[in-house]
Every structure is written in C-alpha cells, then in structure tokens.
Short mmCIF file of C-alpha atoms and ligand atoms in Angstrom, two decimals:
data_model
loop_
_atom_site.label_atom_id
_atom_site.label_comp_id
_atom_site.label_asym_id
_atom_site.label_seq_id
_atom_site.Cartn_x
_atom_site.Cartn_y
_atom_site.Cartn_z
CA UNK A 772 176.10 330.11 96.95
CA UNK A 773 173.19 330.18 99.37
CA UNK A 774 171.01 333.26 98.83
CA UNK A 775 168.03 334.49 100.82
CA UNK A 776 165.70 331.53 100.05
CA UNK A 777 168.32 328.96 101.00
CA UNK A 778 169.30 330.78 104.19
CA UNK A 779 165.63 331.20 105.09
CA UNK A 780 165.08 327.46 104.61
CA UNK A 781 167.97 326.79 107.00
CA UNK A 782 166.65 329.41 109.44
CA UNK A 783 163.16 327.95 109.59
CA UNK A 784 164.58 324.44 109.94
CA UNK A 785 166.80 325.48 112.82
CA UNK A 786 163.92 327.32 114.46
CA UNK A 787 161.91 324.13 114.46
CA UNK A 788 164.60 322.04 116.17
CA UNK A 789 166.77 324.28 118.34
CA UNK A 790 164.67 327.00 119.97
CA UNK A 791 164.37 326.39 123.70
CA UNK A 792 167.44 324.13 123.78
CA UNK A 793 170.67 324.90 125.59
CA UNK A 794 174.09 324.75 124.00
CA UNK A 795 176.09 322.33 126.14
CA UNK A 796 179.34 322.07 124.19
CA UNK A 797 180.97 323.95 121.31
CA UNK A 798 183.90 322.69 119.26
CA UNK A 799 185.67 323.98 116.17
CA UNK A 800 187.80 321.96 113.79
CA UNK A 801 189.23 324.48 111.33
CA UNK A 802 191.11 327.77 111.88
CA UNK A 803 188.89 329.68 109.41
CA UNK A 804 185.61 328.66 111.01
CA UNK A 805 185.50 331.51 113.51
CA UNK A 806 185.47 334.95 111.90
CA UNK A 807 188.46 337.09 112.93
CA UNK A 808 186.04 339.75 114.24
CA UNK A 809 184.42 337.37 116.73
CA UNK A 810 184.52 338.93 120.21
CA UNK A 811 184.95 335.53 121.90
CA UNK A 812 185.57 331.88 121.07
CA UNK A 813 182.43 329.86 120.25
CA UNK A 814 182.74 328.25 123.69
CA UNK A 815 181.33 331.52 125.08
CA UNK A 816 177.93 330.23 123.97
CA UNK A 817 178.15 327.12 126.19
CA UNK A 818 175.36 327.17 128.79
CA UNK A 819 173.22 329.63 126.86
CA UNK A 820 169.66 328.98 125.78
CA UNK A 821 168.62 329.52 122.17
CA UNK A 822 165.66 331.88 122.15
CA UNK A 823 165.12 332.50 118.45
CA UNK A 824 166.74 332.07 115.05
CA UNK A 825 166.88 335.31 113.08
CA UNK A 826 167.89 336.28 109.57
CA UNK A 827 168.53 339.35 107.47
CA UNK A 828 169.49 338.79 103.85
CA UNK A 829 172.06 335.99 103.86
CA UNK A 830 173.03 336.41 107.53
CA UNK A 831 171.66 334.11 110.16
CA UNK A 832 171.96 334.34 113.95
CA UNK A 833 170.90 332.55 117.08
CA UNK A 834 169.41 334.79 119.71
CA UNK A 835 170.72 333.58 123.05
CA UNK A 836 169.80 334.46 126.63
CA UNK A 837 173.05 336.44 126.70
CA UNK A 838 174.07 339.95 125.69
CA UNK A 839 175.82 338.52 122.61
CA UNK A 840 174.60 336.48 119.70
CA UNK A 841 175.96 333.61 117.59
CA UNK A 842 176.11 334.61 113.92
CA UNK A 843 176.50 332.28 110.93
CA UNK A 844 177.22 333.03 107.29
CA UNK A 845 177.15 330.08 104.93
CA UNK A 846 179.58 331.61 102.43
CA UNK A 847 179.82 329.51 99.26
CA UNK A 848 179.14 326.04 100.53
CA UNK A 849 178.23 326.17 104.22
CA UNK A 850 175.59 323.90 105.68
CA UNK A 851 174.02 323.87 109.13
CA UNK A 852 172.62 320.47 109.97
CA UNK A 853 170.71 319.29 113.01
CA UNK A 854 171.68 315.70 113.70
CA UNK A 855 171.83 313.18 116.52
CA UNK A 856 175.25 313.17 118.19
CA UNK A 857 175.58 309.54 117.08
CA UNK A 858 175.41 310.40 113.35
CA UNK A 859 178.65 309.78 111.40
CA UNK A 860 181.02 312.77 111.25
CA UNK A 861 181.04 314.59 107.90
CA UNK A 862 184.40 315.08 106.14
CA UNK A 863 184.10 318.88 106.08
CA UNK A 864 182.63 319.40 109.54
CA UNK A 865 184.06 322.70 110.84
CA UNK A 866 182.18 323.11 114.12
CA UNK A 867 179.57 321.46 116.24
CA UNK A 868 177.37 322.42 119.17
CA UNK A 869 175.62 319.86 121.30
CA UNK A 870 172.16 320.74 122.51
CA UNK A 871 170.26 319.70 125.58
CA UNK A 872 166.59 320.06 126.20
CA UNK A 873 165.02 320.89 129.56
CA UNK A 874 165.12 317.23 130.55
CA UNK A 875 168.66 316.83 129.32
CA UNK A 876 167.59 314.10 126.92
CA UNK A 877 167.78 313.99 123.14
CA UNK A 878 171.34 314.99 122.44
CA UNK A 879 171.06 316.58 119.06
CA UNK A 880 173.87 318.63 117.55
CA UNK A 881 174.07 321.59 115.26
CA UNK A 882 176.87 320.83 112.81
CA UNK A 883 178.51 323.37 110.56
CA UNK A 884 179.83 321.72 107.41
CA UNK A 885 181.74 323.80 104.88
CA UNK A 886 183.81 322.31 102.10
CA UNK A 887 185.14 325.57 100.66
CA UNK A 888 185.63 327.33 104.03
CA UNK A 889 184.23 330.72 102.97
CA UNK A 890 181.50 330.40 105.57
CA UNK A 891 182.04 331.41 109.18
CA UNK A 892 180.60 331.61 112.67
CA UNK A 893 181.13 334.39 115.19
CA UNK A 894 180.14 335.67 118.57
CA UNK A 895 179.00 339.28 118.28
CA UNK A 896 177.46 342.07 120.23
CA UNK A 897 174.06 343.27 119.13
CA UNK A 898 172.38 346.60 118.84
CA UNK A 899 168.57 346.67 118.73
CA UNK A 900 168.67 342.93 118.19
CA UNK A 901 170.98 343.17 115.16
CA UNK A 902 174.52 341.72 115.34
CA UNK A 903 177.49 344.03 114.66
CA UNK A 904 178.34 342.56 111.25
CA UNK A 905 174.73 342.91 110.05
CA UNK A 906 174.35 346.58 111.03
CA UNK A 907 175.41 347.86 107.60
CA UNK A 908 173.31 345.31 105.67
CA UNK A 909 170.16 346.74 104.11
CA UNK A 910 166.71 345.39 104.98
CA UNK A 911 165.75 342.38 102.94
CA UNK A 912 162.42 342.41 101.09
CA UNK A 913 160.74 340.16 103.68
CA UNK A 914 161.39 342.51 106.60
CA UNK A 915 158.55 344.79 107.63
CA UNK A 916 160.87 347.83 107.47
CA UNK A 917 161.66 347.18 103.81
CA UNK A 918 160.59 350.25 101.85
CA UNK A 919 160.41 349.53 98.15
CA UNK A 920 160.02 353.21 97.21
CA UNK A 921 163.23 354.11 98.99
CA UNK A 922 165.09 351.21 97.38
CA UNK A 923 163.83 352.16 93.90
CA UNK A 924 164.99 355.75 94.42
CA UNK A 925 168.39 354.58 95.64
CA UNK A 926 168.88 352.34 92.61
CA UNK A 927 167.56 354.97 90.19
CA UNK A 928 170.35 357.36 91.28
CA UNK A 929 173.14 354.86 90.55
CA UNK A 930 175.48 355.01 87.59
CA UNK A 931 176.31 351.29 87.67
CA UNK A 932 174.47 348.52 85.84
CA UNK A 933 171.23 347.17 87.31
CA UNK A 934 172.63 343.73 88.11
CA UNK A 935 175.41 344.82 90.49
CA UNK A 936 172.97 347.33 92.00
CA UNK A 937 170.54 344.61 93.07
CA UNK A 938 173.45 342.45 94.28
CA UNK A 939 174.66 345.26 96.52
CA UNK A 940 173.75 344.11 100.05
CA UNK A 941 173.74 347.71 101.27
CA UNK A 942 170.92 348.57 98.83
CA UNK A 943 168.74 345.55 99.44
CA UNK A 944 169.91 342.30 100.96
CA UNK A 945 169.42 338.63 100.17
CA UNK A 946 169.68 338.66 96.38
CA UNK A 947 172.66 336.82 94.90
CA UNK A 948 173.62 335.79 91.38
CA UNK A 949 170.89 333.19 90.82
CA UNK A 950 167.90 335.26 91.89
CA UNK A 951 169.29 338.43 90.30
CA UNK A 952 169.37 336.72 86.89
CA UNK A 953 165.91 335.25 87.43
CA UNK A 954 164.45 338.58 88.56
CA UNK A 955 165.90 340.44 85.56
CA UNK A 956 164.52 337.82 83.16
CA UNK A 957 161.07 338.07 84.72
CA UNK A 958 161.18 341.86 84.53
CA UNK A 959 162.54 341.72 80.94
CA UNK A 960 165.49 343.94 81.81
CA UNK A 961 169.02 343.38 80.48
CA UNK A 962 171.55 343.00 83.34
CA UNK A 963 173.93 345.61 81.89
CA UNK A 964 171.50 348.53 81.60
CA UNK A 965 172.67 351.48 83.69
CA UNK A 966 170.30 352.15 86.61
CA UNK A 967 169.88 355.84 85.73
CA UNK A 968 168.56 354.83 82.31
CA UNK A 969 165.76 352.71 83.74
CA UNK A 970 162.39 354.14 84.72
CA UNK A 971 161.20 353.85 88.33
CA UNK A 972 158.55 351.42 87.14
CA UNK A 973 161.14 349.20 85.50
CA UNK A 974 163.28 349.17 88.64
CA UNK A 975 160.22 348.42 90.74
CA UNK A 976 159.39 345.53 88.42
CA UNK A 977 162.89 344.10 88.93
CA UNK A 978 162.47 344.23 92.70
CA UNK A 979 158.96 342.81 92.77
CA UNK A 980 160.18 340.04 90.44
CA UNK A 981 163.05 339.30 92.84
CA UNK A 982 160.56 339.11 95.69
CA UNK A 983 158.21 336.76 93.88
CA UNK A 984 160.95 334.45 92.61
CA UNK A 985 162.48 334.26 96.10
CA UNK A 986 159.05 333.52 97.61
CA UNK A 987 158.58 330.62 95.22
CA UNK A 988 162.10 329.39 95.95
CA UNK A 989 161.44 329.41 99.71
CA UNK A 990 158.38 327.23 99.08
CA UNK A 991 160.56 324.80 97.12
CA UNK A 992 163.18 324.67 99.90
CA UNK A 993 165.70 326.71 97.88
CA UNK A 994 167.97 325.93 94.95
CA UNK A 995 170.51 323.11 95.25
CA UNK A 996 172.94 323.13 92.38
CA UNK A 997 175.99 321.20 93.34
CA UNK A 998 174.93 319.21 96.40
CA UNK A 999 176.46 321.90 98.60
CA UNK A 1000 173.33 323.57 99.82
CA UNK A 1001 171.07 321.47 102.06
CA UNK A 1002 168.36 322.16 104.59
CA UNK A 1003 168.98 321.27 108.24
CA UNK A 1004 167.89 317.69 107.60
CA UNK A 1005 170.44 317.31 104.83
CA UNK A 1006 167.82 317.45 102.05
CA UNK A 1007 168.25 319.39 98.81
CA UNK A 1008 165.84 322.08 97.63
CA UNK A 1009 164.19 321.60 94.26
CA UNK A 1010 163.83 325.13 92.92
CA UNK A 1011 166.60 324.65 90.33
CA UNK A 1012 163.93 323.04 88.11
CA UNK A 1013 162.00 326.29 88.06
CA UNK A 1014 164.92 328.50 87.08
CA UNK A 1015 164.32 330.19 83.73
CA UNK A 1016 167.80 331.44 82.84
CA UNK A 1017 170.37 330.71 85.54
CA UNK A 1018 172.49 327.72 84.51
CA UNK A 1019 170.56 327.40 81.23
CA UNK A 1020 173.05 328.77 78.71
CA UNK A 1021 172.17 327.58 75.19
CA UNK A 1022 168.72 326.34 76.23
CA UNK A 1023 165.58 327.92 74.80
CA UNK A 1024 163.95 330.82 76.60
CA UNK A 1025 160.59 329.53 77.85
CA UNK A 1026 158.97 332.83 76.82
CA UNK A 1027 160.28 333.44 73.31
CA UNK A 1028 162.35 330.42 72.26
CA UNK A 1029 165.66 332.29 71.79
CA UNK A 1030 168.83 330.71 73.16
CA UNK A 1031 169.79 331.87 76.66
CA UNK A 1032 173.12 333.69 76.70
CA UNK A 1033 175.75 333.77 79.39
CA UNK A 1034 178.19 336.65 79.73
CA UNK A 1035 180.94 337.29 82.23
CA UNK A 1036 180.14 340.59 83.84
CA UNK A 1037 181.05 342.27 87.11
CA UNK A 1038 183.16 339.22 88.11
CA UNK A 1039 180.22 336.87 87.75
CA UNK A 1040 178.37 335.23 84.96
CA UNK A 1041 175.01 336.59 83.95
CA UNK A 1042 172.38 334.53 82.19
CA UNK A 1043 169.73 336.29 80.15
CA UNK A 1044 167.52 336.10 77.06
CA UNK A 1045 168.91 338.45 74.40
CA UNK A 1046 165.46 338.87 72.83
CA UNK A 1047 163.16 339.34 75.86
CA UNK A 1048 165.77 341.37 77.72
CA UNK A 1049 167.09 343.27 74.72
ZN1 LIG B 76 163.14 335.23 75.67
#
C-alpha cells in the first residue's frame, strides 16, 4: 500500500507535469472510482486550471482555480500516471483526465489505474486550503506545523501498543505498515510495547526514525513490492532493497544476525528482530 514516500513521489511527479495545465475532459470507468462523499462528478473539474499538487500524509489533491479541489487516495494499489493520450489503455484504468497547455498542444492525460479498487477520487470543498476529507488527518512529519513534542505527548498517553499508535493517521499521518516496522527496528522498540510504558525519548526515537526512513525512501522513489506502486512515469521505486525487516521474515537481522520474525498483530503483520527489539 502506498505510504507517505510513495504518495510524495507521485505528488512531485504530477507537480512537474501538470501544474499550469487545464483539465479538458474527465471520464470514469468504474462505479467505485468516485468516493461517495464527492460533492460533484469529476466532470466538474473540466475547464479548471491545475495550480498546485498538494499532499498530507497519504492524501493527494490538485489545487484548481475553483472553490473546490480534486482529491486522490491511492488505496492499496492505485497509480496516477501522466501519459500521452495515444498510449495504450491499461486494463485497470478507472479514470482519465485530458490536459491542455496554454497553446492547446501536447495532449497528455492523467490516468488513474487501480487494480484492487480501494483507491478513489473526489471533488471536495476546502477549508484553509485543506480538503474536507483531510481535515481530521494529523500533520505529517514533513509539514512545517508538525510538532514532534505534541505528538510524543499524545502517544505517551495511549494505552495501545506503539505500532497501532504510529499508524493512527489522527496522531501523525503518512506512516503505514512498511515504514512503521522499519522505524521500530531502527529505534529498537518492539511493536507490541504499550505506549504508556515507553519513555518520551524512546517514542521520540521511533518518530525520528520514521522520519529518516521515509526521507531515504523518498530519495529512492518509494518502495515497490508487487508492481502495483509506480511513479507517474510508470517506474518502480527501489527502496525495497533498503528495508531491514519488512518482508524479510526468516532472514538475518543486519544488526545482530538473529532471524527476523513476523507476527500477525492488530490486523496486520509486523516484522521485527526479537533480539534488537526485545
Ligand atoms: Zn537484530
């Protein structure tokens, strides 16, 4: 599932190709593509000019010269590609938008491809530049308003385990299963330890580890596991090579040589080193 680094890679790719262009057509091809909460069909965006591509956590949106915005969530397998209109149609294409530049030439398209159909697009109102569905999402660590002290205090007061706490998008946003496991390994904290039982320094270490692993992943263009996640040019990211625990059950921990364990926990699997994170 695309997490912050993958969504940021898509955001920066879109920014490069679509800002300043106008949306000239919008089509959808699957009933689940448009989120039920959308205030209008995607065709409402036709004629608008894309002014910026924004992101918070795993949410992405196109700022338009309108009083609404076009939001995208990639779900489990969503991709946003920028392609010439002449490119062959992908099997799982769910929506497409054709773009025109000032001169009307260069008919590129934004295509939304989503095999598993958990991703969605929607037209939403915005408040202070933030779409409706993103209002309740906490700042992600790359936003200037992100306050690590506040986040540490919030986590410290929780009676749940540390892993679901850092996955909670209302505490901090952007971290999903992959980067949670990697952050906990780097901080040497077991995923099942109850937040209250951790010191503030330990919690801070988990968060700073999440930030540094996500920074490195952004540089690598994200993690592509199953050919689902791609950047806007259809290329895979190569961060999966740098993962220390996620997807490495049975392999040796690069720090201590113990076998990496995988446990099912909180409806997901967690990968960790039983010695380093004991
Ligand atoms: Zn280890």
